Coordinates of C-alpha atoms in Angstrom, one line a residue:
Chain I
X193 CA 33.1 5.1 8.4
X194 CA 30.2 2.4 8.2
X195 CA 31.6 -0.5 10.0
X196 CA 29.4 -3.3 7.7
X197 CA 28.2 -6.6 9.4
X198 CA 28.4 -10.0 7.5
X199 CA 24.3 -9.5 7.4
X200 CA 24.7 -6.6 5.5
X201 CA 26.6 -8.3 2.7
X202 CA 24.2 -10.6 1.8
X203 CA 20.4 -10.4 0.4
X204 CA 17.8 -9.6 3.9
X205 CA 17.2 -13.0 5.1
X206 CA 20.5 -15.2 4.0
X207 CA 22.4 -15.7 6.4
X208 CA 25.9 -13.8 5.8
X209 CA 27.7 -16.1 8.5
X210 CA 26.5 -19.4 6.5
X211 CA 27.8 -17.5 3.4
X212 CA 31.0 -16.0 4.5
X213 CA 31.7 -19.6 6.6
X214 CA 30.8 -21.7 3.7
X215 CA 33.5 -19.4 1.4
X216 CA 36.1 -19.7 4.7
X217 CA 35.8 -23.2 4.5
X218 CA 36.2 -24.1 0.8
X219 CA 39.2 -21.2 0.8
X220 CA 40.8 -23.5 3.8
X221 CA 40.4 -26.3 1.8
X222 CA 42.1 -24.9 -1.7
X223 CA 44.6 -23.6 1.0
X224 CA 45.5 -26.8 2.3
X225 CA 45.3 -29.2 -1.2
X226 CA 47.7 -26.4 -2.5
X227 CA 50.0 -27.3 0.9
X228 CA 49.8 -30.9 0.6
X229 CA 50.4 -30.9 -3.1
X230 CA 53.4 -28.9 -3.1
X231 CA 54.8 -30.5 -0.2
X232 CA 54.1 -33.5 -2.1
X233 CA 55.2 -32.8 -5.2
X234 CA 58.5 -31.3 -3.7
X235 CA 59.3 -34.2 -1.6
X236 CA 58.9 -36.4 -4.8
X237 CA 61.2 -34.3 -6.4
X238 CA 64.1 -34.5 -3.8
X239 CA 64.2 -37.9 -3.9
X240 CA 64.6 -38.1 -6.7
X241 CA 67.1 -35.7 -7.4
X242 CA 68.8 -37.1 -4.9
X243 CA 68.7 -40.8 -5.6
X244 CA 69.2 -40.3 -9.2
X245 CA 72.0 -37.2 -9.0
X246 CA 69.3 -35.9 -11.5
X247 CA 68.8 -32.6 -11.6
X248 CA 66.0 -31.0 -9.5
X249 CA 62.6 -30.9 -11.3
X250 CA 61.7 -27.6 -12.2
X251 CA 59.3 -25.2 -9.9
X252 CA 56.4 -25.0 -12.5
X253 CA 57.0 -29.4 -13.3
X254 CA 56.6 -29.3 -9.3
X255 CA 53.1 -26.9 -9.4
X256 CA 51.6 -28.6 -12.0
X257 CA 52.2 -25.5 -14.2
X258 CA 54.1 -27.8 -17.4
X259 CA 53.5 -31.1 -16.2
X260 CA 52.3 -33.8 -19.0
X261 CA 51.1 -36.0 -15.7
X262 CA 48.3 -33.3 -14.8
X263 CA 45.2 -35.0 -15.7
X264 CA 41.3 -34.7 -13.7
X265 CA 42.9 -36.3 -10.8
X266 CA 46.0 -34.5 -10.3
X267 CA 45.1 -31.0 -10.9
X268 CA 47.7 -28.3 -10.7
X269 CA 48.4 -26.8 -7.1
X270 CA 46.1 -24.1 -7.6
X271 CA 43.6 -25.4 -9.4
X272 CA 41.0 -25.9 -6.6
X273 CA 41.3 -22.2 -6.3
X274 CA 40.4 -22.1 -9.7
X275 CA 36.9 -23.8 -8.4
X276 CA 36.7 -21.2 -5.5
X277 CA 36.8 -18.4 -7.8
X278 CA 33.8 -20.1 -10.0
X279 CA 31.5 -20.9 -7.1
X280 CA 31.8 -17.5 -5.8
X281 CA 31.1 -15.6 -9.2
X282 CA 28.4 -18.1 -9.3
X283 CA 27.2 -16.6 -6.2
X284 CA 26.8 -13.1 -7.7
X285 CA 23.6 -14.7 -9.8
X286 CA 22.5 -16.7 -7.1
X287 CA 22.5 -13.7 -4.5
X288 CA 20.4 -11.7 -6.9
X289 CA 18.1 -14.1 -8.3
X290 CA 17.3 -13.9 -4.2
X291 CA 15.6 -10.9 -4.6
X292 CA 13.0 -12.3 -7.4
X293 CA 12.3 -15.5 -5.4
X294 CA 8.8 -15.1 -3.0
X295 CA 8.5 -11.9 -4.0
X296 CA 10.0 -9.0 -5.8
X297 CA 12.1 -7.5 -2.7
X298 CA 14.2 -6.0 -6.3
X299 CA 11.6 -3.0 -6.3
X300 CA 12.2 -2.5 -3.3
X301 CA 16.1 -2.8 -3.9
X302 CA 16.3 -0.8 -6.6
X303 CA 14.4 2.2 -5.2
X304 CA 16.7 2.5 -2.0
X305 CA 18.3 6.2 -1.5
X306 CA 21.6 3.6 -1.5
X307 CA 22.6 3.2 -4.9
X308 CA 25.3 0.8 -3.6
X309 CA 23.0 -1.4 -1.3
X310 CA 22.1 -3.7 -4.1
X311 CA 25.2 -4.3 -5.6
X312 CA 26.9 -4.6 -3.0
X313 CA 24.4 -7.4 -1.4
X314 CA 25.2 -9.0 -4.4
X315 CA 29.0 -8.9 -5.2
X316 CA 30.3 -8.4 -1.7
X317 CA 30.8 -11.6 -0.2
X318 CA 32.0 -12.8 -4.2
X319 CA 34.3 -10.4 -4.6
X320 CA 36.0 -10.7 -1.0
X321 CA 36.0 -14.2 -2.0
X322 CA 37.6 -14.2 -5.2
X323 CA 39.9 -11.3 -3.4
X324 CA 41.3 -13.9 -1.0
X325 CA 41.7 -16.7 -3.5
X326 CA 44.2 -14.1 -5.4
X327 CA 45.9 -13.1 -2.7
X328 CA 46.3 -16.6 -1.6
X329 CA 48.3 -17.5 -4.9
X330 CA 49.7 -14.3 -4.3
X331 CA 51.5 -15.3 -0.8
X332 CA 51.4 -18.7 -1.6
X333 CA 53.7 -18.7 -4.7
X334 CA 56.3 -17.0 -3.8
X335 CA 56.5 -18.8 -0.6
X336 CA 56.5 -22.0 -2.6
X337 CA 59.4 -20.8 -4.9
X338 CA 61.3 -20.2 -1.4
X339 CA 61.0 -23.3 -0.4
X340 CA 61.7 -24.7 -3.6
X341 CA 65.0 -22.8 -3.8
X342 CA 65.8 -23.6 0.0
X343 CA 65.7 -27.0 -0.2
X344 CA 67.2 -27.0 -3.4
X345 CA 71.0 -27.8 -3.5
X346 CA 72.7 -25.5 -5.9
X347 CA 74.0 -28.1 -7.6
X348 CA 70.8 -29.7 -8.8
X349 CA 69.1 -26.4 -9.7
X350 CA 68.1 -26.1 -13.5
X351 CA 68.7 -22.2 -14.7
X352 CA 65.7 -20.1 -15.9
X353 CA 62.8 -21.0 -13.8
X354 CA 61.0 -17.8 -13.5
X355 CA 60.9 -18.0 -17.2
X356 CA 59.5 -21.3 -17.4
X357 CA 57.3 -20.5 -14.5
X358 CA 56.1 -17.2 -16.3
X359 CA 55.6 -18.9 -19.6
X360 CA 53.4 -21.4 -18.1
X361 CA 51.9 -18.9 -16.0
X362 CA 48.2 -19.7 -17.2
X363 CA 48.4 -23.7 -16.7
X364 CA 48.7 -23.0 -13.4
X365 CA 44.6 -22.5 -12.8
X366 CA 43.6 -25.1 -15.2
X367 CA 42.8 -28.9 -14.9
X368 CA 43.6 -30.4 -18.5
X369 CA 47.0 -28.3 -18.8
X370 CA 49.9 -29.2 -21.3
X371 CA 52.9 -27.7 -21.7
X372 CA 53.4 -26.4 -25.3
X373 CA 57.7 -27.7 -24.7
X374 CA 59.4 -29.4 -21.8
X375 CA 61.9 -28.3 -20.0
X376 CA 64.6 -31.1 -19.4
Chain C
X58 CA 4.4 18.3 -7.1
X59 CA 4.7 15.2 -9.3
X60 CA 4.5 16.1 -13.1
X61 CA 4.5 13.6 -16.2
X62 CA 5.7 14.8 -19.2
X63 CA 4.9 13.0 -22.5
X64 CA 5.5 9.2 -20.7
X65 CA 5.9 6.9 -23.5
X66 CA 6.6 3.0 -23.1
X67 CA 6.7 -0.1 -25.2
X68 CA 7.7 -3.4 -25.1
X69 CA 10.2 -5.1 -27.6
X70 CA 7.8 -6.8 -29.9
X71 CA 4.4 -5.4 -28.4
X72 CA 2.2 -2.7 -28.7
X73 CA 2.8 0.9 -26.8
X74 CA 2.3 0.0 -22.5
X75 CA 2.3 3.8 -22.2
X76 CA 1.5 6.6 -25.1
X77 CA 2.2 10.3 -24.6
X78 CA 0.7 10.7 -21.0
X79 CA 1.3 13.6 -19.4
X80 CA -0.6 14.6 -16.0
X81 CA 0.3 16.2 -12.9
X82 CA -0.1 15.0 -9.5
X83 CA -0.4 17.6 -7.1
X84 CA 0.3 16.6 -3.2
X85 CA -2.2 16.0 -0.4
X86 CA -4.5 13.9 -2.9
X87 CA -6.0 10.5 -3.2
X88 CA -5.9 9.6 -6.8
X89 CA -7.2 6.3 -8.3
X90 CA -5.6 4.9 -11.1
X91 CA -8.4 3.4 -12.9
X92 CA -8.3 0.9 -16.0
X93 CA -9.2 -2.6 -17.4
X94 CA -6.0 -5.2 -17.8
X95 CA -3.5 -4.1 -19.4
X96 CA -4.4 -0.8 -19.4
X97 CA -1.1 0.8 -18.5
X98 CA -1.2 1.2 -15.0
X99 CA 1.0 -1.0 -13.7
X100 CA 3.4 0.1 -15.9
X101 CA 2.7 3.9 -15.2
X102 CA 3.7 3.1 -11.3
X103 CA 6.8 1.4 -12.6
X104 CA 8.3 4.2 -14.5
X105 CA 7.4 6.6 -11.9
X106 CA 9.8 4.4 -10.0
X107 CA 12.5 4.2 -12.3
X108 CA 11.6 0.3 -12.2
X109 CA 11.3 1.0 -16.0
X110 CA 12.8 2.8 -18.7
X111 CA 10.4 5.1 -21.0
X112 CA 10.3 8.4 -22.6
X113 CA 9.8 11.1 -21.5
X114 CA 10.2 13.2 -18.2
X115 CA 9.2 13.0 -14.9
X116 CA 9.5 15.7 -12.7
X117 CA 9.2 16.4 -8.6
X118 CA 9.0 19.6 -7.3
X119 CA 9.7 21.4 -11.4
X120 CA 13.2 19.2 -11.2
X121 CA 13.7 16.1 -13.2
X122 CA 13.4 13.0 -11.0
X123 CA 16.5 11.2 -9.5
X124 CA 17.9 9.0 -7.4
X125 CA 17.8 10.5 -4.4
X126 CA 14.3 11.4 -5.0
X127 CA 13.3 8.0 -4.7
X128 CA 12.7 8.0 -1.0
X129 CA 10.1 10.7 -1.6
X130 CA 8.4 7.8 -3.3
X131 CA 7.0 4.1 -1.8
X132 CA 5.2 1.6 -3.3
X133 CA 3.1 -1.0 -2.5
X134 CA 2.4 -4.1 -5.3
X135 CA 0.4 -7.2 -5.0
X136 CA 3.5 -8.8 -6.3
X137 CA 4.7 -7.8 -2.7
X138 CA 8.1 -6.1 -2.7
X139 CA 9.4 -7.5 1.0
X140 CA 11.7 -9.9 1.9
X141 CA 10.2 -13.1 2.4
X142 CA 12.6 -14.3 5.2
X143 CA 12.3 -11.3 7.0
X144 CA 10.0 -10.2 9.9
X145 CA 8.0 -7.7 10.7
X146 CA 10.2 -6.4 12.8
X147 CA 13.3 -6.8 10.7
X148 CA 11.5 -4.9 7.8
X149 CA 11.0 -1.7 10.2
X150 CA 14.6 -2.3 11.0
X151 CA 15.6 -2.6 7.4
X152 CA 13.5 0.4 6.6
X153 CA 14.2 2.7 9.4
X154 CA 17.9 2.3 8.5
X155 CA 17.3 2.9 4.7
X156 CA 14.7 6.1 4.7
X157 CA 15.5 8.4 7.4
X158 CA 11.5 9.7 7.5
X159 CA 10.8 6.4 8.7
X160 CA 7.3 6.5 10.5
X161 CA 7.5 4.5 13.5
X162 CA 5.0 5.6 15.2
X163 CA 2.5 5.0 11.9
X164 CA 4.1 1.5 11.7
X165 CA 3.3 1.2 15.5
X166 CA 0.1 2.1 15.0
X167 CA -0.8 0.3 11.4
X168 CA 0.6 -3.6 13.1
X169 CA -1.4 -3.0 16.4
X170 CA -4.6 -1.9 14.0
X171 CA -4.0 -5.2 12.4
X172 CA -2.9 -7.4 14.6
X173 CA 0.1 -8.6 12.5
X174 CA 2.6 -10.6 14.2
X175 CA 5.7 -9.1 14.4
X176 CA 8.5 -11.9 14.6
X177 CA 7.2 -14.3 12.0
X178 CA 8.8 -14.3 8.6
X179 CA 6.8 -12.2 5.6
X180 CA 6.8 -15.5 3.8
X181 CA 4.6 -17.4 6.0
X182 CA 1.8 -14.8 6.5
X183 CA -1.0 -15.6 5.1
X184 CA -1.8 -13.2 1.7
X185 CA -4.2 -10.8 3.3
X186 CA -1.6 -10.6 6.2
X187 CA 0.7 -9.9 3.3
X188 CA -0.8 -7.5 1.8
X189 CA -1.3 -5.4 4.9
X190 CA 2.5 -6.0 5.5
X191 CA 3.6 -4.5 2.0
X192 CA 1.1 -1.3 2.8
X193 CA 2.2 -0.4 5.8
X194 CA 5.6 -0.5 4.8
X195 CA 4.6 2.0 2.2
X196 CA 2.7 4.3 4.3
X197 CA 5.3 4.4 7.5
X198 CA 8.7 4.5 4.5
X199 CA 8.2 8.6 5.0
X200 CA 7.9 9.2 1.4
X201 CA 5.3 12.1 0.0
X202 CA 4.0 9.6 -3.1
X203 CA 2.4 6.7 -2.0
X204 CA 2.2 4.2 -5.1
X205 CA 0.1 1.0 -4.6
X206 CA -0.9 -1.4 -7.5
X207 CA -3.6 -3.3 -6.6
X208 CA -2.7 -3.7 -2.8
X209 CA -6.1 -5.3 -1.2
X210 CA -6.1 -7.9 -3.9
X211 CA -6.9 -10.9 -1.7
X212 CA -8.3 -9.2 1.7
X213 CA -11.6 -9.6 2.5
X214 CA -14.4 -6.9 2.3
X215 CA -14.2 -6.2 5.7
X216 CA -10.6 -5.6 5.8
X217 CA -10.5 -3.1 2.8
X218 CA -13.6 -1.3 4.1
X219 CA -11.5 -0.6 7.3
X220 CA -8.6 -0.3 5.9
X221 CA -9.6 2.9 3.3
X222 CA -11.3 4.5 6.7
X223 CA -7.4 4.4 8.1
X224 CA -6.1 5.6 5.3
X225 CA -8.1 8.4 5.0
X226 CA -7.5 9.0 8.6
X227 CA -3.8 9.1 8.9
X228 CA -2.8 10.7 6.0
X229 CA -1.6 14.3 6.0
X230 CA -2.1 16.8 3.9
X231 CA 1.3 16.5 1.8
X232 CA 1.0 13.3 1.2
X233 CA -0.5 11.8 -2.0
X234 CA -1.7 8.4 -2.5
X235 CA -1.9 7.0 -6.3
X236 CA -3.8 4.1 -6.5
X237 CA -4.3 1.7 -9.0
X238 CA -7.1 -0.7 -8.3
X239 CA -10.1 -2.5 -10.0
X240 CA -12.0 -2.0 -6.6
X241 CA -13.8 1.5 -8.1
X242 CA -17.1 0.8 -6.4
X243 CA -15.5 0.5 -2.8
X244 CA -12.4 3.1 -3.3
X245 CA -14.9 5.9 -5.0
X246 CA -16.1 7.7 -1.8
X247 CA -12.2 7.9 -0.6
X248 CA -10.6 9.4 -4.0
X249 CA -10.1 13.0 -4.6
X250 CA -9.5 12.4 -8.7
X251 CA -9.9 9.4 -10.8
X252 CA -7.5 9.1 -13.9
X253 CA -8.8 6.4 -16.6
X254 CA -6.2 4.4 -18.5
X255 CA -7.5 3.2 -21.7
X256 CA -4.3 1.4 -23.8
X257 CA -1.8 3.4 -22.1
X258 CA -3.3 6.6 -22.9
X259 CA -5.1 9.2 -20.5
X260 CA -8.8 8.7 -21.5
X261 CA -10.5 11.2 -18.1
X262 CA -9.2 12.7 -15.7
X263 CA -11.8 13.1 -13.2
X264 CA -13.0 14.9 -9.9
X265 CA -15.8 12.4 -8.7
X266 CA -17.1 14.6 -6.2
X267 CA -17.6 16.9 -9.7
X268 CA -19.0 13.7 -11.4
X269 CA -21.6 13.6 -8.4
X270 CA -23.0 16.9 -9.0
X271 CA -23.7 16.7 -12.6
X272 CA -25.8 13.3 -11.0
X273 CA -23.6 10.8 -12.9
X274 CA -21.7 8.5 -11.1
X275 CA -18.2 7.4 -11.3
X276 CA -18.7 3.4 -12.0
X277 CA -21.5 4.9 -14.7
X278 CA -18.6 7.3 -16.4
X279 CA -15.6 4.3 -16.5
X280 CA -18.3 1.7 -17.8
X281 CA -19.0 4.7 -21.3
X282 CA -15.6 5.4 -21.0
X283 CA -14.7 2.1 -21.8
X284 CA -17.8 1.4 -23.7
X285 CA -18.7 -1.2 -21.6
X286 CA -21.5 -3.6 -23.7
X287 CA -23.9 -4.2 -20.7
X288 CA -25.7 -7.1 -22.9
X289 CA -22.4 -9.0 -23.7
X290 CA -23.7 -11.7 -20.7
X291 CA -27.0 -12.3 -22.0
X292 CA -25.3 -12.6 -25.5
X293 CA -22.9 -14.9 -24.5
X294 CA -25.2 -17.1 -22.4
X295 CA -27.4 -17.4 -25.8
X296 CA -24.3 -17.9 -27.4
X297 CA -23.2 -20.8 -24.9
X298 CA -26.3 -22.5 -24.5
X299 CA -26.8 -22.1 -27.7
X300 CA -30.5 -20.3 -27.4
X301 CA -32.0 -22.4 -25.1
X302 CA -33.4 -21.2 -21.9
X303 CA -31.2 -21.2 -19.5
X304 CA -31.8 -23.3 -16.0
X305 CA -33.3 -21.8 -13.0

């Protein structure tokens, strides 16, 4: 099997490290917003819980997912991914409109024995992209709900948060989210 | 063998590019693709390449063309189909990895005849050097139809005149070079046929060594062939000085 090299993923003459570090990077940085939020947003929540003898606030209230406080400046947990998925589909335009730029390398593309070589200079890095921003929510929620269920004392534990996480499911990857009912 | 079948193609909201053509192309021949702007030969090249869609058939070898077929095929454009960042030497790499008939030894040969550098990027040559770039690339890809559309367009005399001379050197006898070009005077003595586009139809298709005997000449031929009005510059100098003498 073709072992394929970051400068095969992009159009001839872009540099597929630039790309591929540039995606790392703003991945690390949606990684750790989503970290700090949480643990920010957790912490908050114990406190309070525990200076009031409230009960806990609820997993998706400490995710953003149903929060009435979520607003530009305090986006959801996952929202930045959100912005990484955009810029990188924005990429797939960006990486093709690279073959019309100077000259039209596209004839040239699109008359390779490789039916795959253009597409996949084109969508590659993207897709890989937007693969790893999934499968970041993917690890990262769950391990969130452990936390959140770990630190948690019984006691202060509301019933039904999978549901109210699941229900709000969507809010989670948006900005201007409001919860259509609050769960107190 | 390359054979057109009833090639038909239009624009959305224009008149036909192509209309009914159909015309074989034989290999081991230098064809010239001859026609005013806008003729249709531009756009001929293109759907031989499957750059457009039309109607129609094209067949290689009596089997409809496809895909894979497409390496049999290069093309060279004035509109330069490289990669602007890339090298010399990265194109042969990029090529020799893609088509496995790569030439190297005609891509050797073809940068040492013109002293191209090899390790600057495409980009930055200057548009003769450009040209000879996108051409070489076409003649060392390996393929057995060599397509250029207009490929000298900004090389000097000099160059052209030496560069036909390679041409007709190096290539062998199953390869076929179509080329489209208003250069008719200087590319005449190399072509083995010359097919005249008139508003995307077939007007001639013609064997100018054939033309030679009969005593006409080819440039003679096009200009009737396109009725060519040879006192439209005196009328429009009367016409734009409005009848006075012009100055010496």
């Amino acid at each position: 099997m073709k072992r394929w090299k970051l400068c095969d993923l992009v159009p001839p003459g872009t540099s597929g490290e630039l790309q591929g570090l540039l995606c790392l990077l703003v991945m690390i940085c949606a990684f750790l917003y989503s970290v700090w939020k949480y643990a920010a947003a957790l912490t908050h929540g114990l406190e309070t819980a525990a200076r009031s003898l409230h009960r806990m606030t609820d997993f998706a209230d400490l995710i953003g997912a149903q929060s009435d406080s979520a607003s530009f400046w305090t986006p959801p947990v996952f929202f930045p991914l959100t912005l990484v998925v955009l810029a990188a589909l924005l990429l797939i335009p960006c990486n093709y409109y690279a073959f019309w730029r100077g000259a039209k390398s596209i004839y040239l593309m699109r008359r390779l024995p490789d039916r795959w070589e253009l597409a996949r200079r084109c969508l590659a890095i993207p897709l890989l992209t937007v693969a790893c921003a999934l499968l970041l929510v993917v690890i990262l929620l769950p391990a969130f709900y452990g936390i959140y269920l770990h630190l948690t004392p019984e006691d202060a534990l509301r019933p039904g948060q999978l549901d109210k996480l699941w229900d709000n499911f969507a809010n989670l990857f948006l900005p201007f989210a409001r919860p259509e009912r609050m769960y107190y | 063998m390359l054979e057109l079948k009833h090639l038909s193609k239009s624009y959305p909201g224009k008149r036909h590019a192509l209309k009914d053509l159909s015309l074989t192309l034989p290999r081991g021949e230098i064809v010239g693709l001859l026609g005013e702007n806008g003729a249709g030969k531009t756009t001929l090249l293109k759907c031989i390449l499957g750059l457009h869609r039309f109607q129609g058939e094209i067949l290689l070898d009596d089997r409809p063309l496809t895909r894979k077929d497409y390496a049999k095929l290069s093309f060279a454009t004035s509109e330069h189909s490289f990669f602007p960042a890339l090298s010399a030497q990265a194109h042969r790499d990029f090529y020799a990895g893609h088509f496995p008939r790569f030439r190297q030894a005609r891509y050797d040969g073809l940068m040492d005849f013109f002293q191209l550098p090899r390790h600057k990027a495409a980009g930055r040559l200057s548009t003769g050097q450009q040209n000879q770039l996108e051409v070489i690339l076409a003649l060392s890809q390996g393929a057995d139809y060599i397509l250029m559309d207009e490929p000298f367009a900004g090389n000097d005399l000099f160059n052209r005149e030496d560069f036909y001379k390679v041409l007709v050197g190096i290539l062998e006898p199953q390869e076929t070079l179509l080329l489209s070009t208003h250069l008719l005077e200087e590319t005449a003595p190399f072509l083995s046929r010359a097919l005249l586009l008139r508003q995307g139809t077939l007007v001639a298709d013609l064997d100018p060594l054939a033309l030679e005997e009969t005593g006409a000449d080819l440039l003679s031929y096009v200009k009737r062939a396109y009725h060519y009005q040879a006192d439209r510059v005196s009328r429009a100098l009367t016409q734009l000085t409005n009848g006075k003498e012009p100055l010496p």
